[in-house]
Structures are given as C-alpha cells and as structure tokens.
mmCIF file of C-alpha atoms and ligand atoms in Angstrom:
data_model
loop_
_atom_site.group_PDB
_atom_site.id
_atom_site.type_symbol
_atom_site.label_atom_id
_atom_site.label_comp_id
_atom_site.label_asym_id
_atom_site.label_seq_id
_atom_site.Cartn_x
_atom_site.Cartn_y
_atom_site.Cartn_z
ATOM 1 C CA UNK A 1 201.323 48.216 297.990
ATOM 2 C CA UNK A 2 201.640 44.643 296.805
ATOM 3 C CA UNK A 3 204.682 43.159 295.148
ATOM 4 C CA UNK A 4 203.232 43.275 291.637
ATOM 5 C CA UNK A 5 202.503 46.978 291.930
ATOM 6 C CA UNK A 6 205.917 47.555 293.443
ATOM 7 C CA UNK A 7 207.602 45.943 290.484
ATOM 8 C CA UNK A 8 205.378 47.811 288.039
ATOM 9 C CA UNK A 9 206.153 51.108 289.667
ATOM 10 C CA UNK A 10 209.855 50.842 290.096
ATOM 11 C CA UNK A 11 212.770 50.632 287.742
ATOM 12 C CA UNK A 12 215.342 48.580 289.567
ATOM 13 C CA UNK A 13 218.863 48.934 288.346
ATOM 14 C CA UNK A 14 222.271 48.024 289.653
ATOM 15 C CA UNK A 15 221.561 44.807 291.536
ATOM 16 C CA UNK A 16 224.026 44.546 294.372
ATOM 17 C CA UNK A 17 225.218 48.138 294.151
ATOM 18 C CA UNK A 18 225.481 49.439 297.655
ATOM 19 C CA UNK A 19 224.664 53.106 297.245
ATOM 20 C CA UNK A 20 221.481 54.977 296.483
ATOM 21 C CA UNK A 21 218.062 54.732 298.021
ATOM 22 C CA UNK A 22 214.613 55.066 296.673
ATOM 23 C CA UNK A 23 213.165 58.539 296.777
ATOM 24 C CA UNK A 24 209.823 57.015 297.634
ATOM 25 C CA UNK A 25 209.367 56.055 301.237
ATOM 26 C CA UNK A 26 206.863 53.227 300.788
ATOM 27 C CA UNK A 27 209.165 51.682 298.235
ATOM 28 C CA UNK A 28 212.121 51.968 300.567
ATOM 29 C CA UNK A 29 210.206 49.850 303.030
ATOM 30 C CA UNK A 30 209.539 47.241 300.405
ATOM 31 C CA UNK A 31 213.143 47.111 299.290
ATOM 32 C CA UNK A 32 213.907 45.621 302.700
ATOM 33 C CA UNK A 33 211.891 42.467 302.094
ATOM 34 C CA UNK A 34 213.810 39.223 301.842
ATOM 35 C CA UNK A 35 213.231 38.967 298.095
ATOM 36 C CA UNK A 36 214.793 42.311 297.390
ATOM 37 C CA UNK A 37 217.328 42.805 300.136
ATOM 38 C CA UNK A 38 220.309 42.276 297.838
ATOM 39 C CA UNK A 39 219.012 44.859 295.448
ATOM 40 C CA UNK A 40 219.479 48.514 296.052
ATOM 41 C CA UNK A 41 217.333 50.840 294.002
ATOM 42 C CA UNK A 42 219.500 53.377 292.248
ATOM 43 C CA UNK A 43 217.085 54.909 289.833
ATOM 44 C CA UNK A 44 213.388 55.453 289.586
ATOM 45 C CA UNK A 45 212.376 55.943 286.005
ATOM 46 C CA UNK A 46 208.715 56.253 286.696
ATOM 47 C CA UNK A 47 206.873 59.089 288.438
ATOM 48 C CA UNK A 48 204.752 58.285 291.481
ATOM 49 C CA UNK A 49 201.702 59.567 289.654
ATOM 50 C CA UNK A 50 201.006 61.759 286.681
ATOM 51 C CA UNK A 51 198.117 63.646 285.124
ATOM 52 C CA UNK A 52 198.190 65.205 281.666
ATOM 53 C CA UNK A 53 195.503 67.140 279.859
ATOM 54 C CA UNK A 54 194.905 68.938 276.602
ATOM 55 C CA UNK A 55 195.338 72.693 276.257
ATOM 56 C CA UNK A 56 195.933 75.194 279.023
ATOM 57 C CA UNK A 57 193.698 73.484 281.547
ATOM 58 C CA UNK A 58 195.813 74.050 284.605
ATOM 59 C CA UNK A 59 193.225 74.162 287.363
ATOM 60 C CA UNK A 60 191.551 70.989 286.139
ATOM 61 C CA UNK A 61 194.806 69.113 285.724
ATOM 62 C CA UNK A 62 196.160 70.291 289.066
ATOM 63 C CA UNK A 63 192.931 69.173 290.736
ATOM 64 C CA UNK A 64 193.467 65.728 289.236
ATOM 65 C CA UNK A 65 197.162 65.678 290.179
ATOM 66 C CA UNK A 66 196.460 66.649 293.762
ATOM 67 C CA UNK A 67 193.908 63.863 294.105
ATOM 68 C CA UNK A 68 196.441 61.396 292.717
ATOM 69 C CA UNK A 69 198.959 62.677 295.273
ATOM 70 C CA UNK A 70 196.452 61.798 297.991
ATOM 71 C CA UNK A 71 196.264 58.256 296.663
ATOM 72 C CA UNK A 72 192.968 58.576 294.766
ATOM 73 C CA UNK A 73 192.454 56.292 291.801
ATOM 74 C CA UNK A 74 193.205 57.560 288.299
ATOM 75 C CA UNK A 75 189.513 57.229 287.468
ATOM 76 C CA UNK A 76 188.360 59.350 290.423
ATOM 77 C CA UNK A 77 191.068 61.931 289.789
ATOM 78 C CA UNK A 78 190.261 62.537 286.122
ATOM 79 C CA UNK A 79 186.491 62.734 286.594
ATOM 80 C CA UNK A 80 186.887 65.304 289.376
ATOM 81 C CA UNK A 81 189.645 67.047 287.423
ATOM 82 C CA UNK A 82 187.664 67.661 284.244
ATOM 83 C CA UNK A 83 184.642 68.689 286.340
ATOM 84 C CA UNK A 84 186.566 71.890 287.130
ATOM 85 C CA UNK A 85 186.657 72.759 283.437
ATOM 86 C CA UNK A 86 183.053 71.637 282.828
ATOM 87 C CA UNK A 87 181.961 74.154 285.469
ATOM 88 C CA UNK A 88 184.138 76.919 284.022
ATOM 89 C CA UNK A 89 181.916 79.311 282.060
ATOM 90 C CA UNK A 90 184.949 80.874 280.406
ATOM 91 C CA UNK A 91 185.730 77.675 278.531
ATOM 92 C CA UNK A 92 183.503 77.839 275.487
ATOM 93 C CA UNK A 93 183.945 74.220 274.404
ATOM 94 C CA UNK A 94 183.163 72.324 277.600
ATOM 95 C CA UNK A 95 180.182 72.146 279.958
ATOM 96 C CA UNK A 96 178.399 75.324 280.970
ATOM 97 C CA UNK A 97 179.044 78.316 278.703
ATOM 98 C CA UNK A 98 179.982 76.106 275.772
ATOM 99 C CA UNK A 99 179.323 77.157 272.200
ATOM 100 C CA UNK A 100 175.988 75.827 270.921
ATOM 101 C CA UNK A 101 175.132 74.151 267.640
ATOM 102 C CA UNK A 102 173.889 76.391 264.849
ATOM 103 C CA UNK A 103 170.341 76.276 266.241
ATOM 104 C CA UNK A 104 171.420 77.493 269.651
ATOM 105 C CA UNK A 105 171.393 74.146 271.504
ATOM 106 C CA UNK A 106 174.400 73.322 273.684
ATOM 107 C CA UNK A 107 174.955 69.575 273.281
ATOM 108 C CA UNK A 108 177.779 67.824 275.096
ATOM 109 C CA UNK A 109 179.785 64.660 274.379
ATOM 110 C CA UNK A 110 181.982 62.769 276.836
ATOM 111 C CA UNK A 111 183.554 59.421 277.447
ATOM 112 C CA UNK A 112 185.680 57.641 279.995
ATOM 113 C CA UNK A 113 187.823 54.490 280.058
ATOM 114 C CA UNK A 114 188.910 52.700 283.195
ATOM 115 C CA UNK A 115 192.118 50.743 283.828
ATOM 116 C CA UNK A 116 190.235 47.482 283.439
ATOM 117 C CA UNK A 117 189.208 48.397 279.891
ATOM 118 C CA UNK A 118 185.659 49.495 280.646
ATOM 119 C CA UNK A 119 184.150 52.325 278.634
ATOM 120 C CA UNK A 120 181.173 54.618 278.992
ATOM 121 C CA UNK A 121 180.010 57.521 276.845
ATOM 122 C CA UNK A 122 177.264 60.062 276.408
ATOM 123 C CA UNK A 123 176.499 61.811 273.146
ATOM 124 C CA UNK A 124 174.661 65.034 272.378
ATOM 125 C CA UNK A 125 173.401 65.601 275.916
ATOM 126 C CA UNK A 126 171.633 68.837 276.854
ATOM 127 C CA UNK A 127 171.124 70.498 280.263
ATOM 128 C CA UNK A 128 173.754 68.478 282.167
ATOM 129 C CA UNK A 129 177.049 70.126 283.107
ATOM 130 C CA UNK A 130 179.089 67.168 284.318
ATOM 131 C CA UNK A 131 178.843 64.825 281.389
ATOM 132 C CA UNK A 132 182.155 63.073 282.151
ATOM 133 C CA UNK A 133 180.686 61.917 285.464
ATOM 134 C CA UNK A 134 177.561 60.909 283.559
ATOM 135 C CA UNK A 135 179.648 58.827 281.138
ATOM 136 C CA UNK A 136 181.128 57.099 284.170
ATOM 137 C CA UNK A 137 177.602 56.333 285.408
ATOM 138 C CA UNK A 138 176.783 54.781 282.028
ATOM 139 C CA UNK A 139 179.917 52.656 282.371
ATOM 140 C CA UNK A 140 179.230 51.585 285.935
ATOM 141 C CA UNK A 141 175.451 51.574 286.331
ATOM 142 C CA UNK A 142 174.044 50.367 283.026
ATOM 143 C CA UNK A 143 174.440 47.290 280.836
ATOM 144 C CA UNK A 144 175.358 49.638 277.943
ATOM 145 C CA UNK A 145 178.382 51.660 276.911
ATOM 146 C CA UNK A 146 176.855 54.571 274.973
ATOM 147 C CA UNK A 147 173.742 56.606 275.715
ATOM 148 C CA UNK A 148 172.627 59.510 273.571
ATOM 149 C CA UNK A 149 170.559 62.640 273.716
ATOM 150 C CA UNK A 150 167.235 62.568 275.630
ATOM 151 C CA UNK A 151 167.778 59.043 276.942
ATOM 152 C CA UNK A 152 171.133 60.025 278.387
ATOM 153 C CA UNK A 153 169.597 63.162 279.888
ATOM 154 C CA UNK A 154 166.771 61.223 281.538
ATOM 155 C CA UNK A 155 169.271 58.693 282.851
ATOM 156 C CA UNK A 156 171.248 61.611 284.331
ATOM 157 C CA UNK A 157 168.209 62.811 286.313
ATOM 158 C CA UNK A 158 167.617 59.283 287.567
ATOM 159 C CA UNK A 159 171.176 59.349 288.905
ATOM 160 C CA UNK A 160 170.676 62.654 290.722
ATOM 161 C CA UNK A 161 172.234 65.054 288.193
ATOM 162 C CA UNK A 162 170.751 68.564 288.158
ATOM 163 C CA UNK A 163 169.073 70.163 285.141
ATOM 164 C CA UNK A 164 171.050 73.288 284.226
ATOM 165 C CA UNK A 165 170.916 75.840 281.435
ATOM 166 C CA UNK A 166 174.180 75.518 279.514
ATOM 167 C CA UNK A 167 173.718 78.492 277.180
ATOM 168 C CA UNK A 168 175.027 81.508 279.079
ATOM 169 C CA UNK A 169 174.351 85.140 278.139
ATOM 170 C CA UNK A 170 177.887 85.279 276.695
ATOM 171 C CA UNK A 171 177.559 82.124 274.592
ATOM 172 C CA UNK A 172 174.116 83.205 273.410
ATOM 173 C CA UNK A 173 175.472 86.601 272.375
ATOM 174 C CA UNK A 174 178.355 84.995 270.466
ATOM 175 C CA UNK A 175 175.936 82.610 268.722
ATOM 176 C CA UNK A 176 173.669 85.497 267.645
ATOM 177 C CA UNK A 177 176.730 87.265 266.280
ATOM 178 C CA UNK A 178 177.704 84.092 264.387
ATOM 179 C CA UNK A 179 174.207 83.866 262.882
ATOM 180 C CA UNK A 180 174.874 87.108 261.005
ATOM 181 C CA UNK A 181 177.259 85.271 258.676
ATOM 182 C CA UNK A 182 176.555 81.615 259.550
ATOM 183 C CA UNK A 183 180.009 80.803 258.261
ATOM 184 C CA UNK A 184 181.009 77.364 259.550
ATOM 185 C CA UNK A 185 184.777 77.315 259.670
ATOM 186 C CA UNK A 186 186.151 75.777 262.882
ATOM 187 C CA UNK A 187 189.128 77.942 263.764
ATOM 188 C CA UNK A 188 192.555 76.562 264.579
ATOM 189 C CA UNK A 189 193.372 76.897 268.323
ATOM 190 C CA UNK A 190 190.318 79.077 268.926
ATOM 191 C CA UNK A 191 191.399 80.289 272.313
ATOM 192 C CA UNK A 192 193.980 77.775 273.494
ATOM 193 C CA UNK A 193 191.466 76.560 276.004
ATOM 194 C CA UNK A 194 189.337 73.915 274.533
ATOM 195 C CA UNK A 195 187.966 70.374 274.709
ATOM 196 C CA UNK A 196 189.526 68.706 277.686
ATOM 197 C CA UNK A 197 191.034 65.252 277.419
ATOM 198 C CA UNK A 198 192.809 63.992 280.518
ATOM 199 C CA UNK A 199 194.927 60.910 281.173
ATOM 200 C CA UNK A 200 196.209 59.886 284.589
ATOM 201 C CA UNK A 201 198.336 57.216 286.181
ATOM 202 C CA UNK A 202 197.773 56.740 289.893
ATOM 203 C CA UNK A 203 200.167 55.678 292.628
ATOM 204 C CA UNK A 204 199.365 52.035 291.991
ATOM 205 C CA UNK A 205 200.383 52.475 288.358
ATOM 206 C CA UNK A 206 196.901 52.204 286.861
ATOM 207 C CA UNK A 207 195.865 54.389 283.940
ATOM 208 C CA UNK A 208 192.457 55.907 283.128
ATOM 209 C CA UNK A 209 191.324 58.538 280.625
ATOM 210 C CA UNK A 210 188.449 60.897 279.939
ATOM 211 C CA UNK A 211 187.342 63.379 277.313
ATOM 212 C CA UNK A 212 184.592 66.004 277.605
ATOM 213 C CA UNK A 213 183.467 68.617 275.074
ATOM 214 C CA UNK A 214 180.658 70.504 273.391
ATOM 215 C CA UNK A 215 182.221 69.533 270.074
ATOM 216 C CA UNK A 216 182.798 72.011 267.304
ATOM 217 C CA UNK A 217 181.070 75.354 267.671
ATOM 218 C CA UNK A 218 178.039 75.908 265.424
ATOM 219 C CA UNK A 219 178.042 72.296 264.277
ATOM 220 C CA UNK A 220 174.902 70.928 262.633
ATOM 221 C CA UNK A 221 172.206 69.802 265.052
ATOM 222 C CA UNK A 222 172.856 66.157 265.911
ATOM 223 C CA UNK A 223 176.525 66.196 264.915
ATOM 224 C CA UNK A 224 178.774 64.086 267.146
ATOM 225 C CA UNK A 225 182.557 64.244 267.017
ATOM 226 C CA UNK A 226 185.391 61.973 268.023
ATOM 227 C CA UNK A 227 185.501 62.863 271.710
ATOM 228 C CA UNK A 228 182.948 60.347 273.033
ATOM 229 C CA UNK A 229 183.902 57.571 270.619
ATOM 230 C CA UNK A 230 186.157 54.820 271.895
ATOM 231 C CA UNK A 231 189.380 54.551 269.915
ATOM 232 C CA UNK A 232 188.881 57.916 268.234
ATOM 233 C CA UNK A 233 188.787 60.620 270.901
ATOM 234 C CA UNK A 234 190.138 58.379 273.656
ATOM 235 C CA UNK A 235 191.691 54.998 274.201
ATOM 236 C CA UNK A 236 193.162 53.385 277.293
ATOM 237 C CA UNK A 237 194.850 50.015 277.572
ATOM 238 C CA UNK A 238 196.279 49.672 281.032
ATOM 239 C CA UNK A 239 198.927 47.232 279.813
ATOM 240 C CA UNK A 240 200.280 49.787 277.347
ATOM 241 C CA UNK A 241 199.143 53.361 277.941
ATOM 242 C CA UNK A 242 196.546 55.860 276.818
ATOM 243 C CA UNK A 243 195.903 58.610 274.299
ATOM 244 C CA UNK A 244 193.351 61.372 273.855
ATOM 245 C CA UNK A 245 192.638 63.735 270.966
ATOM 246 C CA UNK A 246 191.463 67.274 270.431
ATOM 247 C CA UNK A 247 190.651 69.284 267.336
ATOM 248 C CA UNK A 248 188.761 68.409 264.164
ATOM 249 C CA UNK A 249 186.902 65.298 265.266
ATOM 250 C CA UNK A 250 185.943 64.159 261.784
ATOM 251 C CA UNK A 251 189.624 63.625 260.967
ATOM 252 C CA UNK A 252 190.362 61.855 264.233
ATOM 253 C CA UNK A 253 187.411 59.526 263.643
ATOM 254 C CA UNK A 254 188.574 58.628 260.137
ATOM 255 C CA UNK A 255 191.973 57.533 261.430
ATOM 256 C CA UNK A 256 190.771 55.982 264.726
ATOM 257 C CA UNK A 257 193.481 58.175 266.155
ATOM 258 C CA UNK A 258 193.697 57.392 269.868
ATOM 259 C CA UNK A 259 193.553 53.647 269.299
ATOM 260 C CA UNK A 260 196.283 54.075 266.704
ATOM 261 C CA UNK A 261 198.521 55.914 269.182
ATOM 262 C CA UNK A 262 198.084 53.184 271.800
ATOM 263 C CA UNK A 263 198.735 50.403 269.287
ATOM 264 C CA UNK A 264 201.887 52.150 268.083
ATOM 265 C CA UNK A 265 203.067 52.356 271.695
ATOM 266 C CA UNK A 266 202.262 48.657 272.109
ATOM 267 C CA UNK A 267 204.611 48.004 269.219
ATOM 268 C CA UNK A 268 207.408 49.869 270.906
ATOM 269 C CA UNK A 269 207.047 53.526 269.938
ATOM 270 C CA UNK A 270 207.435 56.221 272.572
ATOM 271 C CA UNK A 271 204.302 58.297 273.317
ATOM 272 C CA UNK A 272 205.894 61.190 271.442
ATOM 273 C CA UNK A 273 206.644 59.190 268.287
ATOM 274 C CA UNK A 274 203.235 57.532 268.392
ATOM 275 C CA UNK A 275 201.468 60.924 268.524
ATOM 276 C CA UNK A 276 203.597 62.113 265.602
ATOM 277 C CA UNK A 277 202.746 59.073 263.494
ATOM 278 C CA UNK A 278 199.008 59.479 264.193
ATOM 279 C CA UNK A 279 199.196 63.110 263.019
ATOM 280 C CA UNK A 280 201.109 61.998 259.917
ATOM 281 C CA UNK A 281 198.277 59.621 259.037
ATOM 282 C CA UNK A 282 195.999 62.652 258.854
ATOM 283 C CA UNK A 283 198.224 65.114 257.039
ATOM 284 C CA UNK A 284 199.341 62.666 254.389
ATOM 285 C CA UNK A 285 195.773 62.561 253.074
ATOM 286 C CA UNK A 286 196.184 65.918 251.364
ATOM 287 C CA UNK A 287 196.444 69.636 251.898
ATOM 288 C CA UNK A 288 193.201 70.098 253.779
ATOM 289 C CA UNK A 289 195.070 69.818 257.073
ATOM 290 C CA UNK A 290 196.160 73.424 256.539
ATOM 291 C CA UNK A 291 192.684 74.521 257.603
ATOM 292 C CA UNK A 292 192.181 72.491 260.763
ATOM 293 C CA UNK A 293 193.930 71.512 263.964
ATOM 294 C CA UNK A 294 194.260 68.044 265.485
ATOM 295 C CA UNK A 295 196.437 67.209 268.472
ATOM 296 C CA UNK A 296 197.129 64.119 270.560
ATOM 297 C CA UNK A 297 198.552 63.610 273.997
ATOM 298 C CA UNK A 298 199.658 60.199 275.255
ATOM 299 C CA UNK A 299 201.295 58.396 278.140
ATOM 300 C CA UNK A 300 202.733 54.926 278.545
ATOM 301 C CA UNK A 301 203.087 52.587 281.502
ATOM 302 C CA UNK A 302 206.495 54.000 282.344
ATOM 303 C CA UNK A 303 204.887 57.397 282.873
ATOM 304 C CA UNK A 304 206.505 58.802 279.751
ATOM 305 C CA UNK A 305 204.362 61.319 277.906
ATOM 306 C CA UNK A 306 204.169 62.896 274.476
ATOM 307 C CA UNK A 307 202.111 65.359 272.475
ATOM 308 C CA UNK A 308 201.975 66.456 268.872
ATOM 309 C CA UNK A 309 199.712 68.686 266.799
ATOM 310 C CA UNK A 310 199.249 69.637 263.189
ATOM 311 C CA UNK A 311 199.745 73.349 263.890
ATOM 312 C CA UNK A 312 201.635 75.485 266.340
ATOM 313 C CA UNK A 313 199.821 76.644 269.451
ATOM 314 C CA UNK A 314 198.715 73.419 271.096
ATOM 315 C CA UNK A 315 199.837 72.893 274.680
ATOM 316 C CA UNK A 316 199.683 69.997 277.115
ATOM 317 C CA UNK A 317 199.314 70.411 280.870
ATOM 318 C CA UNK A 318 201.358 68.025 282.952
ATOM 319 C CA UNK A 319 201.205 67.493 286.712
ATOM 320 C CA UNK A 320 203.794 65.103 287.951
ATOM 321 C CA UNK A 321 204.957 64.495 291.484
ATOM 322 C CA UNK A 322 203.724 67.837 292.757
ATOM 323 C CA UNK A 323 204.811 69.984 289.834
ATOM 324 C CA UNK A 324 202.598 71.517 287.157
ATOM 325 C CA UNK A 325 203.816 72.679 283.759
ATOM 326 C CA UNK A 326 202.245 73.723 280.485
ATOM 327 C CA UNK A 327 204.268 72.234 277.650
ATOM 328 C CA UNK A 328 204.320 73.714 274.164
ATOM 329 C CA UNK A 329 203.648 70.849 271.824
ATOM 330 C CA UNK A 330 205.769 70.160 268.789
ATOM 331 C CA UNK A 331 203.803 70.316 265.536
ATOM 332 C CA UNK A 332 203.839 69.262 261.908
ATOM 333 C CA UNK A 333 203.127 72.391 259.893
ATOM 334 C CA UNK A 334 206.371 74.322 260.072
ATOM 335 C CA UNK A 335 205.969 75.838 256.596
HETATM 336 C C1 LIG B 401 185.076 67.443 268.245
HETATM 337 N N1 LIG B 401 187.313 66.953 268.913
HETATM 338 O O1 LIG B 401 183.920 67.444 268.612
HETATM 339 C C2 LIG B 401 186.157 67.706 269.264
HETATM 340 C C3 LIG B 401 186.373 69.183 269.348
HETATM 341 C C4 LIG B 401 187.641 69.586 269.980
HETATM 342 O O2 LIG B 401 189.134 71.151 270.502
HETATM 343 O O3 LIG B 401 188.428 68.799 270.437
HETATM 344 N N2 LIG B 401 187.961 70.820 270.008
HETATM 345 O O4 LIG B 401 185.397 67.294 267.066
#
C-alpha cells in the first residue's frame, strides 16, 4: 500500500499520544515509517472495505464483500457480486427469470462506473443473463459508453457471452396472468427483492458502482428506465462517493437522482442526508409519490453510508469488514 492510499484509508488522530494501535496490520507496519513514527493511530474511522446493495440481496452483496476482503478491486467485486442475483431465477427483476415487457420479451438494462470515472451501459438487451459484465465490456472494450438492444446483444456474443432464454416457465405464467387485466401499475416494494444496485469501496479506498435490472414489469416494449443511465440510476465520483437508485425510474431520471446525491455529498452532506434530499426533490412535485417507490443508497470516501426511500419497506444490504447486515431504510411517507 503506498503512502497516498495509507493516508486516504486512515483517520489519524492524537499525534504524539502513546497508546493505541491500528487494528489493521498492514497499516501498523506503515505507521513505523520515519514520516509517521511520532504519530500513533488511535482511531480508524474508515472500514477496510465495504459493499452495499439495494434490497435484500444478501448472497450477492456477501459475494462482493468477500472478494473485497481478499483484496479484489471494487470493480471486480461488484460485477461478480451482482452476477449472483442475475443468475437467481427467484428474483423477478434481474437477469434470468425477470418479468418481461407487456409483449413477453425480457429486456435487461445495466450500467457500471469505475473509480476513474469511466462508464459503460447496455439498454434493452435480450438473451444475455450477465448484463452488468456486458456493460463493463462496453466500458473497457469499445470506444462507446452505451450500446442498446440487438447491437448490444451481438457485441455480447462477440465477447463470448452465451445466448440464454430469460423468460422462465414461472415468469411466463405470471405474464399470462397479467395479460388477463393488462393493468400497468408498478407495485411498491413488489417482493423486497428487486433491481440490484451495488456500491463498493475496496481495500485501496477506491469506489465503483453497478446497477442491473429488467426494469419495471410489463413496461411498454422499448421502455428504458433510470438504471443504465449515468447520473440517474448510478453515479460514482471516486473523489466524493457514489449513489445508486431503485424504484420508479421515470422519477429518478427526471431528478437526475444519483448525480444529485453525489453532488450533495461533495458539498458536505452525509450520504444519509443526501439520499433524503434527493427523495425530497421527488416528493415535493406533488402527491403522485403516494403510488410509487423510489429509494437511494449512497456511500462516501470515508466509508459512511446512507439510504432513504419514499415508502416503508426498502432495505439496504451492507457488508463491512466481514459482517453482513440488512438495514431497514428510513423513509418519507410516514402518514
Ligand atoms: C426502472 N429503476 O427500470 C428501475 C426499476 C427498479 O426496483 O429499480 N425496480 O425503473
């Protein structure tokens, strides 16, 4: 670990105080260098690494956290982490088994941002399960940042992705049931297991983020939500922090929500307060918020996190220094 990373990762307090040692062995070693020998570390305000994700996505978030613990980069950890959920047929809003559009096509959206501010996204992709990894390929292997639909799918095959049927017998059955009424009313907190947005900070203090989804169930053919759109569904600025959204994408898009959260943090707000303010920007537009859910999660460079939703029921998974918890998010609509 170089000196810059060491300083980034460590809150040094109590210069000259003789007691207290770092809980982190590699940092203990560094505290013995000539530059720092008069300084004893008495508190560490920042976790070694941290992964947070939307909803009750424990296996995915733990997978990411465990990779971070092994020293993997934030970018590697989140892509492999969300892949767990993309492959989970039980999750009806991500990857295989996801709810189709109203014509029965499962179309997926995803995007990723790296610590150096790079971005890649895929929109309305069919037949590919791991669209977060595909978004990373767009970011790293093409001169573009967004690829959509058939072009994105063909690019996926050129990169070795497999063609897979995303509509499962269960999601097909549910769609046929829906066709009986064709009532498009995205439900609030459908099953507390939804679009997955994940943010991670690795052991070198770098932050990356990802979002992957099938969008809103029974959407119109061709509809794209906030999740793959930079600044709306996801934003990462490694100097400041990161935010990711879930819920009614149209509302997140109209307020450029994740960018807003990061900019509010840049101006000094905590992740928690920044998420609250971004939700307030939506609800102050009128009473329509009563019928839809939006939630944000965020983290800053100190490893502090926050989450806030319009309605009760949203949870954030957090894996930090070996411990996983599912945190009930605070929310706006307490009426
Ligand atoms: C969208 N924001 O497509 C996504 C859907 C979502 O929880 O997050 N659902 O609008």
